[in-house]
Structure formats: C-alpha cells, structure tokens
Short mmCIF file of C-alpha atoms in Angstrom, two decimals:
data_model
loop_
_atom_site.label_atom_id
_atom_site.label_comp_id
_atom_site.label_asym_id
_atom_site.label_seq_id
_atom_site.Cartn_x
_atom_site.Cartn_y
_atom_site.Cartn_z
CA MET A 6 54.41 30.59 -67.85
CA LYS A 7 51.58 31.83 -69.67
CA LEU A 8 49.07 29.49 -68.37
CA LEU A 9 50.91 29.83 -65.03
CA ALA A 10 50.36 33.55 -65.34
CA SER A 11 46.53 32.67 -65.80
CA ALA A 12 46.31 29.92 -63.38
CA LEU A 13 47.39 32.53 -60.76
CA LEU A 14 45.44 35.32 -61.99
CA SER A 15 41.96 33.04 -61.86
CA ALA A 16 43.25 31.92 -57.90
CA LEU A 17 43.51 35.82 -57.30
CA ALA A 18 40.44 36.65 -58.54
CA VAL A 19 38.90 33.60 -56.52
CA ALA A 20 40.40 35.22 -53.19
CA GLY A 21 39.17 38.50 -54.32
CA SER A 22 35.56 37.36 -54.34
CA ALA A 23 35.98 35.42 -51.05
CA CYS A 24 37.26 38.64 -49.58
CA ALA A 25 33.95 40.24 -50.53
CA ASP A 26 32.13 38.14 -48.40
CA LEU A 27 28.60 38.50 -49.58
CA ARG A 28 26.41 39.26 -46.15
CA ALA A 29 22.44 38.71 -46.27
CA THR A 30 20.60 40.18 -43.88
CA GLY A 31 18.21 38.16 -42.97
CA ASP A 32 20.11 36.91 -39.55
CA LEU A 33 21.58 40.34 -38.90
CA GLY A 34 20.80 42.34 -35.47
CA VAL A 35 21.76 45.45 -33.66
CA VAL A 36 22.86 45.26 -30.11
CA ILE A 37 23.00 49.05 -28.67
CA GLU A 38 25.71 49.95 -26.07
CA ARG A 39 24.04 52.87 -23.76
CA GLU A 40 27.09 53.87 -22.05
CA ALA A 41 29.16 54.60 -25.14
CA GLY A 42 26.49 55.30 -27.74
CA THR A 43 27.56 52.79 -30.18
CA ILE A 44 25.69 49.64 -31.90
CA GLN A 45 27.16 46.58 -33.15
CA ILE A 46 25.93 44.65 -35.65
CA VAL A 47 25.64 41.06 -34.99
CA ASN A 48 25.84 37.86 -36.58
CA THR A 49 22.04 35.99 -34.75
CA THR A 50 22.66 32.74 -36.44
CA LYS A 51 26.71 32.05 -35.45
CA PRO A 52 26.15 33.82 -33.29
CA ALA A 53 29.12 36.90 -33.25
CA MET A 54 29.84 40.66 -33.67
CA LEU A 55 30.06 41.49 -36.91
CA SER A 56 31.48 45.47 -35.91
CA ARG A 57 30.72 48.51 -33.99
CA ILE A 58 29.54 51.48 -35.49
CA GLU A 59 30.06 54.70 -33.30
CA GLY A 60 29.20 58.34 -33.23
CA LEU A 61 25.25 57.53 -32.57
CA GLY A 62 25.14 60.13 -29.77
CA ASP A 63 23.47 59.29 -26.51
CA LEU A 64 21.63 55.98 -26.67
CA SER A 65 20.71 56.24 -23.37
CA HIS A 66 17.25 54.65 -24.11
CA ALA A 67 17.39 53.51 -27.91
CA SER A 68 15.44 51.65 -30.31
CA VAL A 69 15.49 50.43 -33.50
CA VAL A 70 13.10 49.51 -36.59
CA PHE A 71 14.88 47.98 -40.25
CA SER A 72 13.71 48.96 -43.70
CA ARG A 73 11.69 46.00 -45.50
CA ASP A 74 14.73 44.90 -47.90
CA GLN A 75 16.22 44.51 -43.51
CA ARG A 76 19.25 46.34 -45.68
CA TYR A 77 18.98 49.56 -42.94
CA ALA A 78 18.37 49.84 -39.47
CA TYR A 79 17.09 53.12 -38.13
CA VAL A 80 18.11 53.75 -34.86
CA PHE A 81 16.58 56.30 -32.50
CA GLY A 82 17.85 57.89 -29.85
CA ARG A 83 17.76 59.83 -26.75
CA ASP A 84 18.95 63.19 -27.88
CA GLY A 85 16.63 62.62 -30.73
CA GLY A 86 19.14 61.63 -32.96
CA LEU A 87 17.66 59.46 -36.33
CA SER A 88 20.49 57.17 -37.44
CA LYS A 89 20.29 55.71 -40.76
CA ILE A 90 22.72 52.32 -40.40
CA ASP A 91 23.60 50.16 -43.47
CA LEU A 92 24.03 46.73 -42.22
CA LEU A 93 25.75 45.65 -45.43
CA GLN A 94 28.39 48.21 -45.20
CA ASP A 95 29.05 48.49 -41.77
CA LYS A 96 28.63 52.26 -41.78
CA ILE A 97 26.13 55.35 -41.02
CA ASP A 98 24.54 56.12 -44.19
CA LYS A 99 22.74 59.04 -42.91
CA ARG A 100 22.05 60.86 -39.68
CA ILE A 101 20.22 63.47 -38.09
CA VAL A 102 19.44 65.10 -35.22
CA GLN A 103 15.13 66.22 -35.31
CA ALA A 104 14.55 66.69 -31.79
CA GLY A 105 15.56 67.36 -28.25
CA ASN A 106 14.56 64.66 -26.50
CA SER A 107 13.40 61.56 -28.31
CA ILE A 108 11.94 57.57 -27.21
CA GLY A 109 11.38 55.55 -30.38
CA GLY A 110 10.13 55.02 -33.49
CA ALA A 111 8.44 53.31 -36.17
CA ILE A 112 8.42 52.45 -39.91
CA SER A 113 5.46 52.88 -41.89
CA GLN A 114 3.23 49.62 -43.59
CA ASP A 115 4.88 50.69 -47.04
CA GLY A 116 8.24 51.24 -45.63
CA LYS A 117 9.02 54.57 -46.74
CA VAL A 118 7.85 56.56 -43.91
CA ILE A 119 9.83 56.83 -40.74
CA ALA A 120 7.72 58.28 -37.26
CA VAL A 121 9.64 59.46 -34.41
CA SER A 122 7.70 60.25 -31.27
CA ASN A 123 9.48 62.98 -29.05
CA TYR A 124 9.54 63.98 -25.46
CA THR A 125 10.81 67.47 -26.42
CA PRO A 126 9.47 69.01 -28.08
CA GLY A 127 6.40 66.65 -27.41
CA GLY A 128 5.10 64.89 -31.08
CA VAL A 129 5.69 63.03 -33.42
CA LYS A 130 7.37 64.06 -36.75
CA LEU A 131 7.57 62.08 -39.50
CA PHE A 132 10.79 61.06 -42.17
CA ASP A 133 11.43 60.08 -46.06
CA ALA A 134 12.56 56.41 -45.14
CA GLU A 135 14.99 56.71 -48.26
CA THR A 136 16.40 60.51 -47.73
CA LEU A 137 15.18 61.31 -43.90
CA GLU A 138 13.72 64.42 -44.90
CA GLN A 139 11.17 65.52 -42.83
CA LEU A 140 7.78 64.99 -44.32
CA ALA A 141 5.11 66.16 -41.47
CA GLU A 142 5.77 67.62 -37.71
CA ILE A 143 2.70 66.90 -35.31
CA PRO A 144 2.65 68.76 -31.97
CA ALA A 145 1.22 67.02 -29.48
CA VAL A 146 -0.76 69.78 -28.20
CA TYR A 147 -3.69 69.27 -25.58
CA GLY A 148 -5.57 71.14 -22.79
CA ASP A 149 -6.64 74.94 -23.37
CA ASP A 150 -3.16 76.85 -22.94
CA ASN A 151 -1.94 74.39 -25.97
CA LYS A 152 0.55 72.40 -23.54
CA LEU A 153 2.77 69.68 -25.57
CA SER A 154 2.76 66.46 -24.24
CA LYS A 155 5.23 63.33 -24.66
CA VAL A 156 4.45 60.86 -26.46
CA VAL A 157 5.29 57.52 -26.06
CA GLY A 158 3.93 53.79 -27.18
CA LEU A 159 4.50 54.97 -31.00
CA VAL A 160 3.51 51.61 -33.52
CA ASP A 161 2.64 51.55 -37.19
CA ALA A 162 -0.32 50.07 -38.16
CA PRO A 163 -2.19 48.28 -41.17
CA GLY A 164 -3.47 51.29 -43.23
CA GLN A 165 -0.22 53.54 -43.63
CA ARG A 166 -1.42 54.57 -39.74
CA PHE A 167 1.03 55.32 -36.96
CA VAL A 168 -0.64 55.35 -33.62
CA CYS A 169 1.03 56.78 -30.34
CA SER A 170 -0.38 58.10 -26.62
CA LEU A 171 0.32 61.57 -24.96
CA PHE A 172 1.38 60.78 -21.54
CA GLU A 173 0.57 64.05 -20.03
CA ALA A 174 -2.10 64.63 -21.81
CA ASN A 175 -4.35 61.25 -21.47
CA GLU A 176 -4.74 60.47 -25.44
CA ILE A 177 -4.22 58.39 -27.83
CA TRP A 178 -3.90 59.55 -31.78
CA LEU A 179 -4.49 57.40 -35.03
CA ILE A 180 -2.19 59.35 -37.59
CA ASP A 181 -3.24 58.78 -41.34
CA ALA A 182 0.05 59.27 -42.66
CA LYS A 183 -1.49 57.85 -46.60
CA ASN A 184 -0.39 61.71 -47.35
CA PRO A 185 2.73 61.74 -45.15
CA ARG A 186 3.09 65.36 -46.01
CA GLN A 187 -0.42 66.31 -44.61
CA PRO A 188 -0.81 63.60 -42.41
CA GLY A 189 -4.87 63.16 -40.72
CA VAL A 190 -4.80 62.86 -37.13
CA LYS A 191 -8.08 61.48 -35.21
CA LYS A 192 -7.70 61.74 -31.47
CA PHE A 193 -9.30 59.87 -28.81
CA LYS A 194 -9.26 62.10 -25.43
CA GLU A 195 -9.20 61.00 -21.62
CA VAL A 196 -8.06 57.62 -21.97
CA GLY A 197 -6.85 57.11 -18.46
CA LYS A 198 -4.45 58.52 -16.30
CA GLN A 199 -0.53 58.94 -18.34
CA PRO A 200 -0.87 56.14 -20.90
CA TYR A 201 3.32 55.09 -20.72
CA ASP A 202 3.71 52.61 -23.52
CA ALA A 203 1.14 50.55 -25.77
CA LEU A 204 1.63 47.47 -27.80
CA LEU A 205 -0.01 46.50 -31.22
CA SER A 206 -1.72 43.47 -31.42
CA PRO A 207 -0.40 40.69 -34.18
CA ASP A 208 -3.28 41.01 -36.31
CA GLY A 209 -2.47 44.69 -36.41
CA ARG A 210 -5.93 45.08 -34.93
CA TYR A 211 -6.06 46.32 -31.35
CA TYR A 212 -3.62 49.06 -30.12
CA ALA A 213 -3.61 48.36 -26.29
CA ALA A 214 -2.23 51.46 -24.04
CA GLY A 215 -0.57 50.51 -20.64
CA LEU A 216 -1.66 53.26 -17.91
CA PHE A 217 0.36 54.35 -15.24
CA GLY A 218 -1.49 56.47 -13.53
CA GLU A 219 -4.07 54.53 -12.67
CA LYS A 220 -5.15 50.71 -13.16
CA GLY A 221 -5.62 48.80 -16.61
CA LEU A 222 -4.99 49.44 -20.29
CA ALA A 223 -7.12 51.58 -23.06
CA LEU A 224 -7.49 49.88 -25.81
CA LEU A 225 -8.62 51.05 -29.58
CA ASP A 226 -10.29 48.61 -31.93
CA LEU A 227 -8.25 49.66 -35.10
CA TRP A 228 -11.25 48.02 -37.34
CA GLN A 229 -13.47 50.17 -35.58
CA PRO A 230 -12.43 53.04 -33.99
CA GLU A 231 -15.47 55.03 -34.49
CA GLN A 232 -16.41 52.94 -31.21
CA GLY A 233 -13.72 55.01 -29.08
CA VAL A 234 -11.65 53.65 -26.38
CA GLN A 235 -12.03 51.29 -23.81
CA GLN A 236 -10.99 51.07 -20.44
CA ILE A 237 -9.96 47.45 -19.73
CA LEU A 238 -8.48 45.87 -16.17
CA ASP A 239 -9.30 49.12 -14.26
CA ASP A 240 -10.79 46.97 -11.68
CA TYR A 241 -7.92 44.19 -10.63
CA GLY A 242 -6.25 44.62 -7.61
CA LYS A 243 -8.14 47.40 -6.27
CA ASP A 244 -6.96 47.25 -3.15
CA ASP A 245 -3.40 45.72 -3.41
CA GLU A 246 -0.61 47.89 -1.72
CA GLN A 247 1.07 50.03 -4.79
CA LEU A 248 4.36 49.62 -4.71
CA PRO A 249 6.34 52.22 -5.87
CA VAL A 250 7.71 51.41 -9.38
CA TYR A 251 12.18 51.12 -10.03
CA LYS A 252 11.71 51.03 -14.17
CA MET A 253 8.78 51.51 -16.27
CA PRO A 254 7.10 48.21 -17.73
CA HIS A 255 7.65 48.10 -21.75
CA LEU A 256 5.08 46.61 -23.88
CA GLU A 257 5.57 45.41 -27.19
CA GLY A 258 4.59 43.43 -29.58
CA TRP A 259 4.08 39.68 -29.55
CA THR A 260 2.63 39.85 -25.67
CA MET A 261 -0.36 38.52 -27.20
CA VAL A 262 -0.38 34.98 -27.76
CA GLY A 263 -3.42 32.58 -28.77
CA ASP A 264 -6.19 33.75 -26.72
CA TRP A 265 -4.56 35.77 -24.26
CA LEU A 266 -2.64 38.76 -23.73
CA PHE A 267 0.03 38.90 -21.21
CA VAL A 268 0.60 42.31 -19.52
CA PRO A 269 3.36 43.73 -16.50
CA ALA A 270 1.20 44.47 -13.36
CA VAL A 271 2.27 48.31 -12.69
CA GLY A 272 4.29 48.37 -9.28
CA ARG A 273 3.28 44.64 -8.61
CA HIS A 274 5.63 41.47 -8.55
CA GLU A 275 3.00 39.99 -11.28
CA VAL A 276 1.66 39.45 -14.99
CA LEU A 277 -1.62 39.58 -16.22
CA VAL A 278 -3.22 37.35 -18.23
CA VAL A 279 -6.05 38.76 -20.06
CA ASP A 280 -8.51 36.32 -22.11
CA LYS A 281 -9.02 38.65 -25.73
CA HIS A 282 -12.35 37.53 -26.77
CA ASP A 283 -13.81 39.60 -23.65
CA TRP A 284 -11.09 41.26 -21.91
CA THR A 285 -11.50 39.83 -18.38
CA LEU A 286 -9.05 38.09 -16.42
CA VAL A 287 -7.88 35.23 -16.24
CA LYS A 288 -4.99 34.96 -13.85
CA ARG A 289 -2.14 36.85 -12.22
CA ILE A 290 1.07 35.02 -12.62
CA PRO A 291 3.23 35.73 -9.54
CA LEU A 292 6.62 37.18 -10.54
CA ALA A 293 9.79 37.51 -8.59
CA GLY A 294 10.08 41.19 -8.98
CA GLN A 295 8.11 44.20 -11.36
CA PRO A 296 7.87 42.75 -15.03
CA VAL A 297 9.33 45.32 -16.97
CA PHE A 298 9.73 43.18 -20.90
CA VAL A 299 6.66 40.21 -21.39
CA SER A 300 7.89 38.44 -24.57
CA ALA A 301 6.62 35.45 -25.75
CA ARG A 302 8.57 33.33 -27.75
CA PRO A 303 7.79 33.84 -31.41
CA ASP A 304 5.87 30.16 -31.27
CA GLY A 305 3.70 31.45 -27.97
CA ARG A 306 4.37 28.69 -25.96
CA GLN A 307 6.84 30.55 -23.49
CA VAL A 308 6.60 33.67 -21.81
CA TRP A 309 9.66 35.74 -20.72
CA VAL A 310 9.89 38.76 -18.40
CA ASN A 311 13.05 40.19 -17.08
CA PHE A 312 12.01 42.58 -14.11
CA ALA A 313 13.06 46.21 -12.64
CA PHE A 314 15.60 47.17 -10.62
CA PRO A 315 16.10 45.31 -7.88
CA ASP A 316 15.26 42.02 -8.88
CA ASN A 317 16.83 42.86 -12.33
CA GLN A 318 19.08 40.07 -12.40
CA THR A 319 16.74 37.22 -13.00
CA VAL A 320 14.65 36.45 -15.33
CA GLN A 321 11.30 33.86 -15.57
CA VAL A 322 9.58 31.53 -18.01
CA ILE A 323 5.88 31.29 -18.22
CA ASP A 324 4.77 28.17 -20.09
CA VAL A 325 1.74 29.53 -21.76
CA LYS A 326 0.31 26.14 -21.83
CA ASP A 327 -0.37 26.06 -17.85
CA LEU A 328 0.10 29.31 -17.20
CA ASN A 329 2.71 29.00 -14.44
CA THR A 330 6.43 29.77 -13.85
CA VAL A 331 8.64 26.92 -15.13
CA LYS A 332 11.67 27.93 -14.79
CA THR A 333 13.97 31.01 -12.90
CA LEU A 334 17.17 32.00 -14.03
CA GLN A 335 19.78 34.71 -12.88
CA PRO A 336 21.87 35.28 -16.25
CA GLY A 337 23.77 38.41 -14.94
CA LYS A 338 22.99 41.78 -13.14
CA ALA A 339 20.76 44.04 -14.78
CA VAL A 340 19.23 42.04 -17.70
CA LEU A 341 17.76 45.07 -19.67
CA HIS A 342 15.86 43.45 -22.72
CA MET A 343 14.99 39.91 -25.02
CA GLU A 344 15.27 39.00 -27.77
CA PHE A 345 14.53 35.77 -29.44
CA SER A 346 15.56 34.27 -32.58
CA PRO A 347 13.52 34.60 -35.73
CA ARG A 348 11.83 31.22 -35.11
CA GLY A 349 12.65 31.18 -31.01
CA GLU A 350 14.92 28.37 -30.56
CA ALA A 351 17.65 30.76 -28.85
CA VAL A 352 17.10 33.94 -27.25
CA TRP A 353 19.67 36.74 -26.47
CA LEU A 354 20.11 38.46 -22.79
CA ALA A 355 21.24 41.84 -22.69
CA VAL A 356 23.29 41.97 -19.75
CA ARG A 357 24.00 45.39 -18.60
CA ASP A 358 26.90 45.43 -15.36
CA ASP A 359 28.09 42.29 -16.64
CA ASP A 360 29.11 44.13 -20.12
CA ARG A 361 28.35 40.86 -21.87
CA ILE A 362 25.24 39.26 -24.25
CA ALA A 363 24.32 36.18 -23.40
CA VAL A 364 22.42 34.00 -25.72
CA TYR A 365 20.20 30.69 -24.00
CA ASP A 366 18.82 27.64 -25.57
CA THR A 367 14.79 28.59 -24.79
CA GLU A 368 13.99 24.59 -24.75
CA THR A 369 17.21 23.69 -22.59
CA PHE A 370 16.99 26.75 -20.78
CA ALA A 371 21.12 26.57 -20.75
CA GLU A 372 23.36 29.37 -21.97
CA THR A 373 24.91 28.48 -24.92
CA SER A 374 26.83 31.36 -25.76
CA ARG A 375 28.66 34.61 -24.34
CA LEU A 376 29.60 37.54 -26.35
CA PRO A 377 31.01 40.61 -25.13
CA ALA A 378 29.51 43.72 -25.03
CA GLN A 379 29.84 47.23 -23.69
CA LYS A 380 26.86 47.96 -21.57
CA PRO A 381 24.38 46.53 -23.53
CA SER A 382 20.65 47.68 -23.61
CA GLY A 383 18.44 46.90 -26.56
CA ILE A 384 18.71 43.57 -29.18
CA PHE A 385 17.33 44.18 -32.02
CA PHE A 386 17.13 41.01 -35.09
CA THR A 387 16.08 41.68 -38.43
CA ASP A 388 13.21 39.56 -38.56
CA ARG A 389 11.10 42.83 -37.04
CA ALA A 390 10.87 44.59 -40.26
CA ASN A 391 7.86 41.97 -41.33
CA ARG A 392 5.98 42.36 -38.29
CA ILE A 393 3.30 44.63 -37.32
CA GLY A 394 3.51 47.05 -34.61
CA TRP A 395 7.19 46.53 -34.16
CA MET B 23 7.36 68.99 10.45
CA ARG B 24 8.74 67.11 7.90
CA ILE B 25 10.90 70.28 7.56
CA ALA B 26 12.35 70.00 10.54
CA TRP B 27 12.91 66.52 10.43
CA LEU B 28 15.03 67.02 8.03
CA LEU B 29 17.14 69.96 8.69
CA GLY B 30 17.83 67.90 11.61
CA ALA B 31 19.00 64.90 9.47
CA PHE B 32 21.15 67.24 7.55
CA CYS B 33 22.66 68.54 11.09
CA PHE B 34 23.80 64.81 11.81
CA GLY B 35 24.59 63.77 8.19
CA VAL B 36 27.54 66.26 8.22
CA TYR B 37 29.38 64.16 10.66
CA ALA B 38 28.47 61.21 8.90
CA GLU B 39 30.30 58.58 6.76
CA GLU B 40 30.73 58.70 2.84
CA PRO B 41 30.20 55.40 1.66
CA GLY B 42 33.65 53.69 1.02
CA ALA B 43 35.00 53.51 -2.76
CA ALA B 44 33.43 50.50 -3.70
CA ARG B 45 29.93 51.25 -2.83
CA GLN B 46 30.85 54.92 -4.64
CA GLN B 47 31.22 52.89 -7.61
CA GLU B 48 27.92 51.28 -7.33
CA LEU B 49 26.37 54.18 -6.75
CA THR B 50 28.04 56.21 -9.71
CA ASN B 51 26.51 52.91 -11.82
CA MET B 52 23.14 53.24 -10.62
CA LEU B 53 22.95 57.19 -10.76
CA LYS B 54 24.37 56.62 -14.81
CA HIS B 55 21.96 53.49 -15.74
CA ASP B 56 19.21 53.34 -12.91
CA CYS B 57 18.60 56.75 -12.30
CA GLY B 58 19.61 57.37 -16.39
CA SER B 59 16.80 54.99 -17.41
CA CYS B 60 14.24 57.88 -17.12
CA HIS B 61 16.52 60.86 -16.21
CA GLY B 62 18.77 60.59 -19.61
CA LEU B 63 22.62 59.44 -19.52
CA PRO B 64 23.92 62.01 -19.01
CA PRO B 65 20.77 63.02 -17.07
CA LYS B 66 19.66 65.97 -19.75
CA GLY B 67 15.90 64.35 -18.85
CA GLY B 68 13.61 61.94 -20.24
CA LEU B 69 10.01 60.91 -18.96
CA GLY B 70 12.17 62.36 -15.28
CA PRO B 71 12.89 65.88 -15.84
CA SER B 72 16.90 66.93 -16.81
CA LEU B 73 19.44 66.50 -13.14
CA MET B 74 22.40 68.72 -15.11
CA PRO B 75 23.59 71.09 -12.70
CA ASP B 76 22.28 74.00 -14.37
CA ALA B 77 18.86 72.43 -13.87
CA LEU B 78 19.10 72.03 -10.77
CA ALA B 79 21.03 75.17 -9.73
CA ASP B 80 18.09 76.40 -8.12
CA LYS B 81 17.06 73.16 -6.24
CA SER B 82 18.09 72.97 -2.10
CA ASP B 83 19.91 70.07 -1.18
CA ALA B 84 17.05 69.62 1.46
CA LEU B 85 14.82 69.47 -1.18
CA LEU B 86 17.04 66.84 -3.84
CA PHE B 87 17.27 64.80 -0.43
CA ASP B 88 13.84 64.69 -0.12
CA ALA B 89 12.82 63.43 -4.13
CA ILE B 90 15.35 60.85 -3.71
CA ARG B 91 14.86 59.60 -0.58
CA ASN B 92 10.95 59.75 -0.38
CA GLY B 93 10.14 59.98 -3.76
CA ARG B 94 7.60 62.52 -5.83
CA SER B 95 3.50 61.40 -5.48
CA GLY B 96 2.05 62.02 -8.07
CA THR B 97 4.47 61.47 -10.72
CA ALA B 98 7.02 57.73 -11.96
CA MET B 99 9.69 58.61 -9.43
CA PRO B 100 9.48 56.16 -6.27
CA ALA B 101 10.97 56.56 -2.92
CA TRP B 102 14.61 55.27 -3.25
CA GLN B 103 15.20 55.03 1.05
CA PRO B 104 14.96 51.14 0.72
CA PHE B 105 17.36 50.59 -1.47
CA LEU B 106 20.18 53.88 -0.10
CA ASN B 107 21.27 55.43 3.73
CA ASP B 108 21.09 59.12 4.46
CA ALA B 109 25.21 59.19 4.09
CA GLU B 110 24.17 57.54 0.39
CA ILE B 111 21.71 59.90 -1.33
CA ARG B 112 23.64 63.25 0.20
CA TRP B 113 26.59 61.90 -1.49
CA MET B 114 24.60 61.43 -4.61
CA VAL B 115 23.33 64.88 -4.73
CA THR B 116 26.97 66.20 -4.11
CA ARG B 117 27.55 64.21 -7.07
CA LEU B 118 24.67 65.49 -9.54
CA ARG B 119 25.91 68.95 -8.65
CA GLN B 120 29.47 68.13 -9.69
CA ARG B 121 28.48 66.70 -12.95
#
C-alpha cells in the first residue's frame, strides 16, 4: 500500500514537471496582428502559435527588438506604447505609453538601453531595458524656429551608440549613449531630402539612409564619422518618369550581401544593386512592383522582395549569384513582411488580407505551412537579438 | 480652372451611383490598411497627417477629394485616381467624416 502510494506520487511528480513545459526562447518569434492590436508568440521550428497577447494598443505600424537573453520582446506601437513581453510566461511584463506617435526602436549593444524614435513629439527617448524607466529625451529640434522633426531609421550601432534620421530636417544624428542619462549627439546636416528609413551594414560600419525627396542614399561611415555624410546613387535614373509611391519602402538589416548592397528604388519597379567598395551602381533589377522590403536570406544566396499596393500579392526572389529574378510567387493578398528562420531554410510571410502566415521552403519555393493570424503585419524572430542594427 | 472642374465633378457626382456592397468592403479595408500604413489605424496620423473627423473638420470635401484623387505633390501622398473612380473617392471622404 505504502509502495503504491509512493509510486503514484512519483508518477504525479513526473506528470507535474511535464506540465511545466520548459520553453527555450531560441526558436520563438512574435507576429504582430495590426488591426486587433495583439501579438502572437510563435514557435518557428514546429511551426506553431503558442499564445496571443492582448492590450498592446495601436499596432498599425509596430516593430520589435529582443533582449539579448531572448526572454523579452520589446514592442514599439504606433500610439507611443512600449511593451515588454515575457516570452516565457506569455504576458506583458511592463508597459508604458511614452509618446503620442511612434515609429520604431532599437536596443543598445550591451542590451541595457532601449531607444524609441517618435513622430509626435519628434525625437528619440532612451529607457532602461529592465524597468522601462525613462533615462533621457532627445527632441529632434531643427531649423531657426526650433521645429520638431519626425525621427525615422533608428538603429543601434557598435560603441553603445544609436543612429537615426530626421525626415523633415534632412539630418542624420549619431547618439552616444555610453552615459544614457546624458547622451551625446553629433548632428550631420543637409544629408539629402527627406530620409525615410535607414539600414546598418551587418558589420556595424555603414549607416545608409534612403531618401524620399530626391534620388539616392545618404551614407555615414561609422568608422570615420568625421568624414561626414556622402550621398550615393544620386544620379541614377535621372530622366526616368517618377511614379507615385503607394507605400514607403523599408530598409532593414541584411540587405547587404557580400560585396553588394540591395536597396529598393523609390517609386520604381526595381531593386538597385550597389558595389560597396565604391558605392557605384552595379545593376538595376527589374521587378513586378515597387519594392517595400528587400531581405537577404541569412546565407546571402537569395534576396526576397515584397511590393507596395497594388502589387502586394506578389513576392519575388533574386538569385544573388546571377543578380536575376529566379522565382515569382503569389502567396496571397497583401504580403506585408518576410522573416527568415535563423539559418534561412524557411521564410515566413505575413499575408494580411488572407489572415494568415505562410511558411515557404526557400530551396523548393513550396509552401510548407499555414498559420492563422488576424491581419498580420510584422514578423520578428528572436535570433534578431544578436544582430547589430536590427 | 481646376476648381471649376472639381465643382462640376461634384455636381455631377451627386447623382452617381454609390459603390456596391462588395466594393464598399474593399474600400473599407483599403482605408484601414493601405491609407492606414501612413495615416495610422485608427488614422490618428503617422508619416501622413491625422484623418480623424476633428482633424478634417476645417477641410472641405473638395480638398479631401482632390488630395485622394490627385495626391499632394512635395509630400509622400500619391494620387489614387488609377485605383479609385470619383464616386468611390467621394464615398471614402464621407466615411472619413463619419468615423
């Protein structure tokens, strides 16, 4: 009898520990559901949805960075909300509303400081990554009458720095956050008209801001910032007809592959390939629409491109070996974002108007899985935690 | 000249047919998500200005119609005329004011 009881107890203990369901964060991710203002926590290996978290405010334009232990996701909402999500416990750990209108954020090299770029009031704010206590406010003041500019293209950079661009002010700011309560700001003025977004090269050396108000990119070499900002690609396609832009292109990490930088041509149906040794134009690759995201597979062999309205049902794949389009896919209505698995065998696509995530095999281009999601927009996997400039 | 043309379009448009139910659904989705990608959801503003009723209160229907139809040069606002007919644009203006 005693024996039976103890056997029963140990069986219960085993069942109990199985219920605890240990979860490692390395294959987790976050999917933004923009209309409902919710996120899904997903497992990228299974693939499967694990939980849905509500109460995150306006996520119509949201982005995510991860703590370096990959336990927490920081969600930047349109309404200025900054939410720290515990991926292990499926809950909001902390949440503040830090501005009226926000566009994105970054996490510092040491993982201790969160920076947010705001439209209203225009500027950057720094927060303690653990407590979300505000450490500093950097208003994006410009011109003689001290107007505030919208801030875009905020990235983290080596040396505990952040870099951002000022849309109306035509400036790039280099923020030194070694002392995050008293950050230093170096301003680069007249970098080009209306920088709309920016990327950092994977080595953390080059910050490139795309220009909306004129052709080309503004380029800052962070190894020698004293040399100032140079404009590149400022005279390609000068005589081409400019098309209206139905969605702002986005620049983000890993569009630099090997010797080449791949960037969307604003208002045109093409991606530009730039030689990063001398920043000259190597090729203009014609595509099905106006590119929004131009994302390289982690191994750099392929570049996947999605498009602005009215071509957002299409995704095209460029083979980097020949710099040609090798595949055109029609994953569904309104493909908003693409995220590769950490080593790139799969890519997840957010298909907004079909209310689902589509997972594709990047070798065979076959759809391997579908997950329901309500009006999904951004997809963010935890391996971003260890990348500079994401 | 443009004003005169617009006025003409409006007077004529009063009698033009409203978009059908299916199209209205498409337009609502477009308003939410495609307009929303710059103006927010709800459209309290983003890269583009707020489109909430109070923000539009002092803007005339003609101005809103023209902004949607022809875009706003010097800004990121494109012309939507290739994708929307005049009756659809007027329907959208009405919807924006009702929000």
